[in-house]
Coordinates of C-alpha atoms (C1' of nucleotides) in Angstrom, one line a residue:
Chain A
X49 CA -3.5 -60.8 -25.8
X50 CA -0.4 -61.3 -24.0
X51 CA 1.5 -63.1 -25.8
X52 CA 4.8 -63.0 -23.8
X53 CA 3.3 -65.1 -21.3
X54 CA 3.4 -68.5 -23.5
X55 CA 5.9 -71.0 -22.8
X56 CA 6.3 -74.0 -24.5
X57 CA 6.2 -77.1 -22.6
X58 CA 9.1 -79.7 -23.0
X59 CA 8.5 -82.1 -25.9
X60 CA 10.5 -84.9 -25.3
X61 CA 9.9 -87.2 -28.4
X62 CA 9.3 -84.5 -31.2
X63 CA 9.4 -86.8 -33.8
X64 CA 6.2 -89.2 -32.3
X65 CA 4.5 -85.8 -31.2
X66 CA 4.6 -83.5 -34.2
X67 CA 2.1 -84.3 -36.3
X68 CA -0.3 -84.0 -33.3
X69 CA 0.5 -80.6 -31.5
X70 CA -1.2 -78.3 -34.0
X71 CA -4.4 -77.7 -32.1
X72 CA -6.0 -75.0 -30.2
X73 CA -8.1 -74.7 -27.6
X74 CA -10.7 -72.2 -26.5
X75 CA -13.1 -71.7 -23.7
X76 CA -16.7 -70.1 -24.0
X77 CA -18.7 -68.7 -21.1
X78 CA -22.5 -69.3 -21.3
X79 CA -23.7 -66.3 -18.4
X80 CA -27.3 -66.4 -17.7
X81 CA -28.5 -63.5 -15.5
X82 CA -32.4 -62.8 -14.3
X83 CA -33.9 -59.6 -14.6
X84 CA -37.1 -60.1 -12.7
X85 CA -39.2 -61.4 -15.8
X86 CA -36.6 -62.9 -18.1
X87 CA -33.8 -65.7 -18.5
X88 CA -30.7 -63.4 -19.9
X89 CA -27.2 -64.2 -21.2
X90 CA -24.4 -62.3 -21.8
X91 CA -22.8 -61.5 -24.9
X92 CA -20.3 -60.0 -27.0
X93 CA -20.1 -58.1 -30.0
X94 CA -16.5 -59.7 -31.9
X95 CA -14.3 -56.8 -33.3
X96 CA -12.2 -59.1 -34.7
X97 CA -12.0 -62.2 -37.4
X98 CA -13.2 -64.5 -37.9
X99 CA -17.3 -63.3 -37.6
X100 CA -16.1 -60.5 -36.8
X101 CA -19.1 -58.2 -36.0
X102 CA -21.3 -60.9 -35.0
X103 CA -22.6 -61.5 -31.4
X104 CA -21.1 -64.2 -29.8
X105 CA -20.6 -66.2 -26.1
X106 CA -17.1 -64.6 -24.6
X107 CA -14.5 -66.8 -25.2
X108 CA -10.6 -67.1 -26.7
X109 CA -8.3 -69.2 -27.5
X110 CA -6.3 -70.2 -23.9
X111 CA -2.8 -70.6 -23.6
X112 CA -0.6 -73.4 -23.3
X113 CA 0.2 -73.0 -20.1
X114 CA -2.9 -72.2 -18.4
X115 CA -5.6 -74.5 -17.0
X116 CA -8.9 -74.5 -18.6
X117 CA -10.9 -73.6 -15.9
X118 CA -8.1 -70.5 -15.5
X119 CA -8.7 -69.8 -19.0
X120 CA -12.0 -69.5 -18.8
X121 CA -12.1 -67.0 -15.8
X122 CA -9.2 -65.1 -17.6
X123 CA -11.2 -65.2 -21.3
X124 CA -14.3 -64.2 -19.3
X125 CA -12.9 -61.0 -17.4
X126 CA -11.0 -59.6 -20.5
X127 CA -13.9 -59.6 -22.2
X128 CA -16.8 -58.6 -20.3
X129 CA -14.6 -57.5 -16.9
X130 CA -16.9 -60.4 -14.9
X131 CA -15.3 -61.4 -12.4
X132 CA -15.1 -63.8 -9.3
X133 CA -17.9 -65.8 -11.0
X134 CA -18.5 -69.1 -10.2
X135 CA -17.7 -71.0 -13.5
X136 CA -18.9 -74.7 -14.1
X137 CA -17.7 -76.9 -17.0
X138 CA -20.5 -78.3 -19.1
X139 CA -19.7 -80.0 -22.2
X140 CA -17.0 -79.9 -25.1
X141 CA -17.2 -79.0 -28.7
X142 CA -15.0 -80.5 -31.0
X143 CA -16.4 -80.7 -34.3
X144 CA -13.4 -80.7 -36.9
X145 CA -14.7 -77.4 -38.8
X146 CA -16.0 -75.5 -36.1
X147 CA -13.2 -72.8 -36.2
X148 CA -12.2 -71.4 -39.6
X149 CA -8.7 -70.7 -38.4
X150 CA -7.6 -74.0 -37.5
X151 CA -8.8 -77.3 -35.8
X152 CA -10.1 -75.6 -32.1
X153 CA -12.0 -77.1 -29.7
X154 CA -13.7 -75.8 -27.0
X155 CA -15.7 -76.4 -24.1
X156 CA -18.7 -74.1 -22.3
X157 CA -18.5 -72.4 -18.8
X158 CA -21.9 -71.4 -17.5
X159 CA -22.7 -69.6 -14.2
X160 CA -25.5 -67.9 -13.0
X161 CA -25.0 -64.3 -11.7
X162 CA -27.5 -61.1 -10.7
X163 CA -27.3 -58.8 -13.8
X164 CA -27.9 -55.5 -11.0
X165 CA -24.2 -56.7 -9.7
X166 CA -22.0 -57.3 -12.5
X167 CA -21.3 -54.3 -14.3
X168 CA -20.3 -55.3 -17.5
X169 CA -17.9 -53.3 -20.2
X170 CA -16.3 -54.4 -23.4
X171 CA -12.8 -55.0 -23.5
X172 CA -10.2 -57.1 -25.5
X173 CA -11.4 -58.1 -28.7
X174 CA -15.1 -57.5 -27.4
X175 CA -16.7 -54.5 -29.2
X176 CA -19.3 -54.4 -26.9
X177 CA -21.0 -56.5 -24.1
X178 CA -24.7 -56.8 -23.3
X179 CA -27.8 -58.7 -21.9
X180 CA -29.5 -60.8 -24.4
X181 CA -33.0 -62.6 -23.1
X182 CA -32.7 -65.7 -24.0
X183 CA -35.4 -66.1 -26.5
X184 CA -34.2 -63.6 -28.8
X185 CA -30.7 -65.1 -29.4
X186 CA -30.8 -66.2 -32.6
X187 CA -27.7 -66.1 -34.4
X188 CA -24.5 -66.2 -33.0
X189 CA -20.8 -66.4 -34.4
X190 CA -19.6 -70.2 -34.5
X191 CA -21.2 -73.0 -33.4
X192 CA -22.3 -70.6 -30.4
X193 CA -26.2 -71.7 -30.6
X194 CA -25.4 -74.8 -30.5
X195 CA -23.7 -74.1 -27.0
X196 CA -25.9 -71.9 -25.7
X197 CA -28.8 -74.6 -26.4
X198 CA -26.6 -77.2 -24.4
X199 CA -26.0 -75.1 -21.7
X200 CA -30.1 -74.2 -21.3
X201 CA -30.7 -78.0 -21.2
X202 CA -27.8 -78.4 -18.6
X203 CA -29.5 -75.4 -16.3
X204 CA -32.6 -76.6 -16.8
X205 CA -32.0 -80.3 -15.5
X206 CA -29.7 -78.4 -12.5
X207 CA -33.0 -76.6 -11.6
X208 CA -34.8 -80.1 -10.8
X209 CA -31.5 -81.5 -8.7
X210 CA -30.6 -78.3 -6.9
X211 CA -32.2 -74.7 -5.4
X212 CA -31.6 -71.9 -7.5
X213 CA -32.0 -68.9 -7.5
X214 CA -29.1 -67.4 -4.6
X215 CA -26.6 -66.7 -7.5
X216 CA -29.6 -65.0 -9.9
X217 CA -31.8 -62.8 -7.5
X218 CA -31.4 -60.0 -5.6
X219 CA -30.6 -60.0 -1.6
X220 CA -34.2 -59.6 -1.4
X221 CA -36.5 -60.5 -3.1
X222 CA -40.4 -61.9 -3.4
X223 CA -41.6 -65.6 -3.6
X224 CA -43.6 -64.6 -6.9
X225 CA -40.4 -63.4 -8.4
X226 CA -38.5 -66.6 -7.1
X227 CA -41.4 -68.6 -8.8
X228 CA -40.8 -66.5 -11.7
X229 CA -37.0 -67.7 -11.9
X230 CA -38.2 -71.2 -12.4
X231 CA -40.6 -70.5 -14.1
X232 CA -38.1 -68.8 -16.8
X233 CA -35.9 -71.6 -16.6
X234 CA -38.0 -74.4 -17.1
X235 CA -40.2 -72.5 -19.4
X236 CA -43.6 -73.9 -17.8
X237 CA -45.6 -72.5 -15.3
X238 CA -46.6 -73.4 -11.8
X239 CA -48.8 -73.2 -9.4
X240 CA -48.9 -70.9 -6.3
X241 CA -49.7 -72.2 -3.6
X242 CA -47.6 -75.9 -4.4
X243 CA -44.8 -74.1 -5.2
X244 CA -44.7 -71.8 -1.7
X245 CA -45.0 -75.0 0.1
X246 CA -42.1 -76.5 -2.0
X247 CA -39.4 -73.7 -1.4
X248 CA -40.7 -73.3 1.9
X249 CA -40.2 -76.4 3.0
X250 CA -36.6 -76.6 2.1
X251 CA -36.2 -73.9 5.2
X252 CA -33.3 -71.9 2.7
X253 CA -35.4 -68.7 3.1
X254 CA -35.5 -66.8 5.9
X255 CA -38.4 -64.8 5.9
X256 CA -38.1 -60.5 6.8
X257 CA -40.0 -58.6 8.3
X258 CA -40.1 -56.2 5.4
X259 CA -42.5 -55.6 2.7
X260 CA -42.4 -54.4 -1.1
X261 CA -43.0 -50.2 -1.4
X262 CA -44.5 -48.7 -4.4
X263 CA -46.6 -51.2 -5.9
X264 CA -50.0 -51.0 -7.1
X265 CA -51.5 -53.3 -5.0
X266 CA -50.7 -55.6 -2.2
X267 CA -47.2 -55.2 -1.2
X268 CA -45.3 -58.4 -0.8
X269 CA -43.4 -59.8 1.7
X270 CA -39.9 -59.7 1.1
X271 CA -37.6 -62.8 1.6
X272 CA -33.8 -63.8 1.8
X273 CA -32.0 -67.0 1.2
X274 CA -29.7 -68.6 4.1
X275 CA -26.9 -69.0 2.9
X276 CA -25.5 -71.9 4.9
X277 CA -28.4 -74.1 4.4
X278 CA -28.6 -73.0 0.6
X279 CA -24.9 -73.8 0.3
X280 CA -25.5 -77.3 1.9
X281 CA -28.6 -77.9 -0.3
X282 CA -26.2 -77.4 -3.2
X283 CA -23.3 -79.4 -2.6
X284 CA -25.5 -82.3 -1.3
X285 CA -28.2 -81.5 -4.1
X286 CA -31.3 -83.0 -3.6
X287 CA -31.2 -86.9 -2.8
X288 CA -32.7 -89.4 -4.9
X289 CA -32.8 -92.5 -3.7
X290 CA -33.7 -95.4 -5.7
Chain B
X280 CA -1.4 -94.6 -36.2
X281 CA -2.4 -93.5 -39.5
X282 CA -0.2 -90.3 -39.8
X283 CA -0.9 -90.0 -43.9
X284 CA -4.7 -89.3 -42.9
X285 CA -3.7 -86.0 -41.7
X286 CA -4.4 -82.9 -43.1
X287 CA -3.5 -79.5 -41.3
X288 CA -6.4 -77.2 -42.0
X289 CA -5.8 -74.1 -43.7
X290 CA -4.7 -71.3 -41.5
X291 CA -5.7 -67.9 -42.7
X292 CA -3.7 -65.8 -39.8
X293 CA -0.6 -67.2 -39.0
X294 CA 1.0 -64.0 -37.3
X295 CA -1.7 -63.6 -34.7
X296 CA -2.4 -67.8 -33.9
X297 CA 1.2 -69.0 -34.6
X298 CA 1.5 -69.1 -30.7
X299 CA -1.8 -71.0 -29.8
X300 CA -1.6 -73.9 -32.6
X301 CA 0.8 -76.4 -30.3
X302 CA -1.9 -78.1 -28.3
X303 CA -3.1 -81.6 -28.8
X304 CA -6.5 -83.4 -27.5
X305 CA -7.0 -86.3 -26.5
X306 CA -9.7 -88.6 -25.4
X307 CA -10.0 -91.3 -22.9
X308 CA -12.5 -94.2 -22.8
X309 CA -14.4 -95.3 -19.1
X310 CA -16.1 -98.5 -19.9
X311 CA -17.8 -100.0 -17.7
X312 CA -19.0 -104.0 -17.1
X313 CA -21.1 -105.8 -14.6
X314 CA -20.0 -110.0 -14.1
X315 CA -23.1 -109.8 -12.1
X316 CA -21.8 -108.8 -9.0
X317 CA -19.3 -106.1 -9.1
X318 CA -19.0 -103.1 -11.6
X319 CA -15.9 -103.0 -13.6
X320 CA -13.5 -101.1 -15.4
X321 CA -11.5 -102.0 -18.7
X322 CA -7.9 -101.1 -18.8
X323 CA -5.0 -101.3 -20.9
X324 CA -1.5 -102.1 -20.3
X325 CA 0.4 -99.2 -21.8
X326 CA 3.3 -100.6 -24.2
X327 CA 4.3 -97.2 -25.1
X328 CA 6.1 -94.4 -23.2
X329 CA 5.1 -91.8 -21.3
X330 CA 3.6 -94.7 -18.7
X331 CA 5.1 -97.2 -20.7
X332 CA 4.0 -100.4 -18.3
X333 CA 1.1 -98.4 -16.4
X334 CA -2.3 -99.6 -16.3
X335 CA -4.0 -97.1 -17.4
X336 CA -7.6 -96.0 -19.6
X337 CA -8.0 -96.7 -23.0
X338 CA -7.2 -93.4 -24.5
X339 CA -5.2 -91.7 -27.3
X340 CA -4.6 -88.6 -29.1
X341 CA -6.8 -87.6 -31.6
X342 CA -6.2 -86.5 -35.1
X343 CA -6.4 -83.4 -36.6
X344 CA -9.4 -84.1 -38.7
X345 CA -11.2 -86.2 -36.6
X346 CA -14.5 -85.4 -35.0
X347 CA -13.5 -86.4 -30.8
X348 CA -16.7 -88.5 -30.3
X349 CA -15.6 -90.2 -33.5
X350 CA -12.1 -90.3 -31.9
X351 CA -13.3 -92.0 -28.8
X352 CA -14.9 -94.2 -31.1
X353 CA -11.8 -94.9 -32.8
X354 CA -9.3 -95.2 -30.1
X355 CA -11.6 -97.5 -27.9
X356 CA -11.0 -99.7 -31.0
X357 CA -8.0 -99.5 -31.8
X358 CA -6.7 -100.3 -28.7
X359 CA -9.3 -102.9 -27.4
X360 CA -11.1 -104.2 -30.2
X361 CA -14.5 -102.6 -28.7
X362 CA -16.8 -101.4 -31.2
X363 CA -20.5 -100.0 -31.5
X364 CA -20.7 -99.2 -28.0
X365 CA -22.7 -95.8 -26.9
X366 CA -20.1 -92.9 -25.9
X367 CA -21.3 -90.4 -24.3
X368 CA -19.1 -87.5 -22.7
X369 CA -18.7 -86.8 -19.4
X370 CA -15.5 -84.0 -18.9
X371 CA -13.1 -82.6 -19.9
X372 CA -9.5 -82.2 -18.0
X373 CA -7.4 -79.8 -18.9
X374 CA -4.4 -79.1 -16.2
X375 CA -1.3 -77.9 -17.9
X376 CA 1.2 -80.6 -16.3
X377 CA -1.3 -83.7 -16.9
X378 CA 1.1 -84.7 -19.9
X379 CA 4.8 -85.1 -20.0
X380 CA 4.6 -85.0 -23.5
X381 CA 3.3 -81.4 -24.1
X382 CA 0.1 -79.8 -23.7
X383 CA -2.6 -82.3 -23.7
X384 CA -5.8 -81.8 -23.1
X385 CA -8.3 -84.9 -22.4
X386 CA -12.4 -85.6 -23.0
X387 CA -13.5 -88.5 -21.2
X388 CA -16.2 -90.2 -22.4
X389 CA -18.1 -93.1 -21.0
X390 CA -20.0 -96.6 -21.9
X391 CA -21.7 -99.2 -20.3
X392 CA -21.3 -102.9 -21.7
X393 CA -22.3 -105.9 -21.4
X394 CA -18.7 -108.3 -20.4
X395 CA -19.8 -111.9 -21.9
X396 CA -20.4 -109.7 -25.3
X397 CA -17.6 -107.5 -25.6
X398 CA -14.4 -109.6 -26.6
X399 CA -11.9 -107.6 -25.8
X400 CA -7.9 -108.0 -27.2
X401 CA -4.9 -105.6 -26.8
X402 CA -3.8 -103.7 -29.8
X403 CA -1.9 -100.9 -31.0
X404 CA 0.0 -99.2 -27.8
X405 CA -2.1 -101.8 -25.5
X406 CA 0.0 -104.3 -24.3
X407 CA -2.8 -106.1 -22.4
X408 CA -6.6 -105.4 -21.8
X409 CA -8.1 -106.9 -18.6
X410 CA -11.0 -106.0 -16.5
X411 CA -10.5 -104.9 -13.2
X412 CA -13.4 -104.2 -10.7
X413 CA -13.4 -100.8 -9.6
X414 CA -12.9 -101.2 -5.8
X415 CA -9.4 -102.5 -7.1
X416 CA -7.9 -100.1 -9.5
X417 CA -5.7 -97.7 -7.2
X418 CA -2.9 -96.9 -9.4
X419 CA -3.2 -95.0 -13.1
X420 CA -1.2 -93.4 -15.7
X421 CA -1.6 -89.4 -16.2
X422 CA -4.7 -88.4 -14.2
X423 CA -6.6 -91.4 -15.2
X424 CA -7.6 -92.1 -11.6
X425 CA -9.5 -88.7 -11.4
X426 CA -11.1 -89.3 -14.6
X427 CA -12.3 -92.4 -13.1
X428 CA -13.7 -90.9 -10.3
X429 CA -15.4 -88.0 -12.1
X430 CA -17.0 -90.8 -14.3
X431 CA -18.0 -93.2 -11.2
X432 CA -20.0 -90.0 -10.1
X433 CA -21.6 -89.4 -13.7
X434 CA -22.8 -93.1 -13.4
X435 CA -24.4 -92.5 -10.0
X436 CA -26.4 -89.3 -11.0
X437 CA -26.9 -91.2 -14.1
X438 CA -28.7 -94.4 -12.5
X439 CA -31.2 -92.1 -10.8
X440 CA -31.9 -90.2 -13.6
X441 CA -32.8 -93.0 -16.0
X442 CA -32.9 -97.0 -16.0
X443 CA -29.5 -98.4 -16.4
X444 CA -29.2 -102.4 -17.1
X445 CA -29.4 -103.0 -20.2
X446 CA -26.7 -102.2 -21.6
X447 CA -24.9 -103.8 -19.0
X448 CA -26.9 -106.8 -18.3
X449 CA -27.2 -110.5 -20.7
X450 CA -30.6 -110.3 -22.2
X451 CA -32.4 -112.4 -19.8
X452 CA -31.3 -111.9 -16.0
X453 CA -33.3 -112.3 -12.5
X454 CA -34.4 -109.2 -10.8
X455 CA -31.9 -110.1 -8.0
X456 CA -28.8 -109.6 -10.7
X457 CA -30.5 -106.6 -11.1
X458 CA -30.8 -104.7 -8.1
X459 CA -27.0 -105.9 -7.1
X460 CA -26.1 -103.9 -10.2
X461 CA -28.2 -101.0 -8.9
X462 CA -26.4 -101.3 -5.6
X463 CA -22.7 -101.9 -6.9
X464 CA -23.5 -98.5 -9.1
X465 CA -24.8 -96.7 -6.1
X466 CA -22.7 -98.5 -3.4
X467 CA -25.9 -99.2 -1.1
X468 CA -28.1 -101.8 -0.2
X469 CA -31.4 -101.1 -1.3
X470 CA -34.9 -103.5 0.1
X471 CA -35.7 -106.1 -1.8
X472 CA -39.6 -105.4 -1.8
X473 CA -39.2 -101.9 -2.8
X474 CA -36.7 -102.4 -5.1
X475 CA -38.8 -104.4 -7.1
X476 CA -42.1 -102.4 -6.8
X477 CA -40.1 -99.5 -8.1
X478 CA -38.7 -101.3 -11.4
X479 CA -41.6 -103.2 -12.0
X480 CA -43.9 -99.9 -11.9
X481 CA -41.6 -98.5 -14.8
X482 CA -43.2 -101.1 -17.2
X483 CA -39.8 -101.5 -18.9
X484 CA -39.4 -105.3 -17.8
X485 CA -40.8 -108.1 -19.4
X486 CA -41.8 -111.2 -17.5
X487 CA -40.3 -114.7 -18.6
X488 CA -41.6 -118.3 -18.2
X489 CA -38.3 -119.4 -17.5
X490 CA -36.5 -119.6 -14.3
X491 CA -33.1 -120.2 -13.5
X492 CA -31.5 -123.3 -13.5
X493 CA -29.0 -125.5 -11.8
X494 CA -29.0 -123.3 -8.2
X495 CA -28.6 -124.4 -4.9
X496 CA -32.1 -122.6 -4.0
X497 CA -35.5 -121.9 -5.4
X498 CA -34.7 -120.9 -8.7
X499 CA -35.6 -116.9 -9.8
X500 CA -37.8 -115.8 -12.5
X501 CA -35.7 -114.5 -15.5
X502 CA -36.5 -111.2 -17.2
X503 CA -35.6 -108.9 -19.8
X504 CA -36.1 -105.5 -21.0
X505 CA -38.9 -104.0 -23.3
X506 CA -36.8 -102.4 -25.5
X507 CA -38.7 -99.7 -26.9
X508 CA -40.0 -98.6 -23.5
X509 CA -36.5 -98.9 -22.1
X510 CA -35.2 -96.4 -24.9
X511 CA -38.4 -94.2 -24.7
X512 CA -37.4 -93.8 -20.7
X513 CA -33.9 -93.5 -20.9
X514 CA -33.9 -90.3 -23.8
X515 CA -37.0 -88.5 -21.7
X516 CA -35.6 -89.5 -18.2
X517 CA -37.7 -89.6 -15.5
X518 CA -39.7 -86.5 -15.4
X519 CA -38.8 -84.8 -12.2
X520 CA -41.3 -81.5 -12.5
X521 CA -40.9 -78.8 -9.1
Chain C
dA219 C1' -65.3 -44.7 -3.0
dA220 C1' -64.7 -47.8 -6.6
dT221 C1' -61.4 -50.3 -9.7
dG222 C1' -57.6 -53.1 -10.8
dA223 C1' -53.8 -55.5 -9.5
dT224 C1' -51.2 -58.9 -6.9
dC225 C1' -50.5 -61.1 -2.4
dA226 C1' -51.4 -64.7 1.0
dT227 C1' -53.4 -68.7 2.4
dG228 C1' -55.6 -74.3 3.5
dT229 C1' -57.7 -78.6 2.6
dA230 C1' -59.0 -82.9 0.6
dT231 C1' -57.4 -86.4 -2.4
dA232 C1' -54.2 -89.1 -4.8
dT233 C1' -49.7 -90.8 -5.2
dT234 C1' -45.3 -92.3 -3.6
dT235 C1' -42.2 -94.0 -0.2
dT236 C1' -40.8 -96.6 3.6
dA237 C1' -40.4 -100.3 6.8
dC238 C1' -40.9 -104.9 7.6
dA239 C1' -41.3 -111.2 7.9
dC240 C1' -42.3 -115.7 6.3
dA241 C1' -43.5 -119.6 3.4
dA242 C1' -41.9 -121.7 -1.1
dA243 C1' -38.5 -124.0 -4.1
dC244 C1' -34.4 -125.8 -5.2
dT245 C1' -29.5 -128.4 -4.3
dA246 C1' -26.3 -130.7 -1.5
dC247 C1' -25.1 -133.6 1.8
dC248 C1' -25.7 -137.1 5.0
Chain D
dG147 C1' -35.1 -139.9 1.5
dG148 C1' -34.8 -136.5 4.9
dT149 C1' -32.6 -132.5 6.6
dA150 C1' -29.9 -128.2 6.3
dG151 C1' -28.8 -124.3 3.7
dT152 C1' -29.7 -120.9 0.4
dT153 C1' -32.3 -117.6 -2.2
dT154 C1' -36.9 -116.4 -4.1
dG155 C1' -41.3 -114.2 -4.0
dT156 C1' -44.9 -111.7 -2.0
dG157 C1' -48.4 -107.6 0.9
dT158 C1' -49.8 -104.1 3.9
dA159 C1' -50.0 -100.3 6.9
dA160 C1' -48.2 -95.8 8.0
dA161 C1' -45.9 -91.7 6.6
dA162 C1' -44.5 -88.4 3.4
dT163 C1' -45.2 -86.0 -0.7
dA164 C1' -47.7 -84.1 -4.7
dT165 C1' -51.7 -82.2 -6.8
dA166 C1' -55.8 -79.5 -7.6
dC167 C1' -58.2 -75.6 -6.6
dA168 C1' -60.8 -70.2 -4.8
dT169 C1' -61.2 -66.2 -2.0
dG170 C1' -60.5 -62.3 1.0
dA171 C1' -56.6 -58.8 2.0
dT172 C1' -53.9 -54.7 0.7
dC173 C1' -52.0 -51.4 -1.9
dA174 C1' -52.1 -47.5 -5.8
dT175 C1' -54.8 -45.1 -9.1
dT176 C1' -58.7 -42.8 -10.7

DNA sequence: AATGATCATGTATATTTTACACAAACTACC
DNA sequence: GGTAGTTTGTGTAAAATATACATGATCATT
């Protein structure tokens, strides 16, 4: 940690204030990545204390004169060397005991990223880094679960207001294996045909002219998303009138 | 403020987070009324510096051993006398230079309430409470205004994602009263016909034989909620499947 | 050449959304 | 007591969307 690069702020009325300035605040990053068949997330293994040894979501303590959302692209590329990741801020955790060291809150990052593309390596106080699916994640250092399970609820009501799928896939990829995306995520399956129509009748894919090679049986057509309408679909999400 | 309830927690590493313990949280309050035609917003005078004069949310710093939904819990309290209304959080805010005071960081948490129900009276650093309808409020202490914002826009995607009324609605109202609230919320007119198909088809409304009286026109058929139903649509939401 | 796997595709039905206009019931005022 | 002014309450047709469902096509493997 670089500690050198903490300044204090100005405390004008230190005698009102004191009591109160004795708290910390951290940042955790909740990565989910798709590997084709499974929802994944990204982990650390902590080399230091506290829970030292356990697995755990990357995140630190930030400093006092950094923005959160700074902080939590900082925390998040010292530790795993992710970077350029769109990071989006889901909820905050403040129980009074959740941090053995001292009264720390926190609050979760998530983003969505393709596993292929982010090389990953430990760094920092991360012993190693590495792709968890999601349904094998049981126990994690702090009140990580807990996060974790906040942040799956949070992606999975994003899945219903938005596309996904640009930030997860590869450049290419097949509509079964898009279906299979949403699938993962909202951990119920659908049909076909209805679902073709659906993501096809949001004209974000631009269908190529190119095929799967190698398969065992009907290759299929390969698809992109178009980026312009995708990013359009996004910021507008999907409109619900009442 | 109750300084002798503190208790700093124990802190097993001094050397290594000496130079992150100096933050401090707080949380501030959005609460939102309807008078039956416009949505408000309750405020507090500050009495207090930094803002001393400002109107500005109710919010304060939370204690070390405090819980921060049981802060917001407390703080809406102490300043305004509001108690036993639902908090729920919507963001956190966390730029280094939104407190003269020192590192601050915020949660802001939301409400809706019912006005005629909520007495409201200015305590602790409150000067005065008022409600102000939100197409007024312009001018904030700290980043209060953004906060504002950020919760206006929770509300909106809330009100599609659930039935909203009765918390802020009196127990019997006209299903005139309530599509105005539906449109002050989402800041569109909506048709009368369709609007009450829709709510109707929920089956969360119960049908009154009473009507209005005293009106300068055919008087409207009051209503209220089915409370059960209400609460079993509002934790499932409606189920928007792909 | 047969097997096994996945791909690609259409239709009929039910449900939901949208757009739209006029008589009824009350008060206030003359 | 009649008239003006205001808001309530109601239905339908057309369009869009959602759902359920089965079979031949194309590749690798043997």
């Amino acid at each position: 940690m670089q500690l050198e690069q903490i300044k204090y702020p100005a405390q004008e009325s230190v005698a009102l204030t004191e009591p109160f300035f004795h708290m910390a605040f951290s940042v955790d990053c909740v990565i989910f990545g798709f590997d084709g068949n499974e929802l994944k997330i990204l982990l650390i293994k902590r080399g230091e204390e506290p829970f030292g040894g356990y697995w755990a979501l990357p995140g630190n303590l930030i400093y006092l004169n950094e923005n959160i959302h700074d902080g939590a692209a900082r925390v998040l590329r010292e530790l795993t060397g992710l970077q350029n990741v769109y990071l989006e801020q889901v909820e905050t955790f403040g129980t009074v005991n959740r941090h053995p060291l001292g009264r720390v809150i926190t609050t979760a990052y998530y983003s969505l990223v393709k596993i292929a593309d982010c090389p990953v390596f430990a760094q920092s106080h991360a012993e190693e880094v590495s792709w968890f699916p999601i349904s094998k994640v049981s126990d994690l250092a702090f009140d990580h679960l807990e996060i974790l399970k906040a942040c799956m609820q949070k992606l999975k009501k994003i899945v219903r207001g938005r596309p996904v799928g640009f930030e997860l896939l590869p450049p290419k990829f097949t509509l079964s294996e898009l279906q299979r995306l949403y699938e993962a995520i909202l951990e119920y399956p659908m049909d076909k045909r209805n679902f073709r129509k659906k993501i096809l009748s949001m004209n974000i894919l631009v269908e190529l002219e190119q095929y799967q090679e190698g398969v065992a049986h009907r290759p299929a057509r390969l698809y992109k998303f178009d980026e312009e309408k995708y990013k359009r679909f996004v910021e507008e999400g999907f409109s619900f009138a009442v």
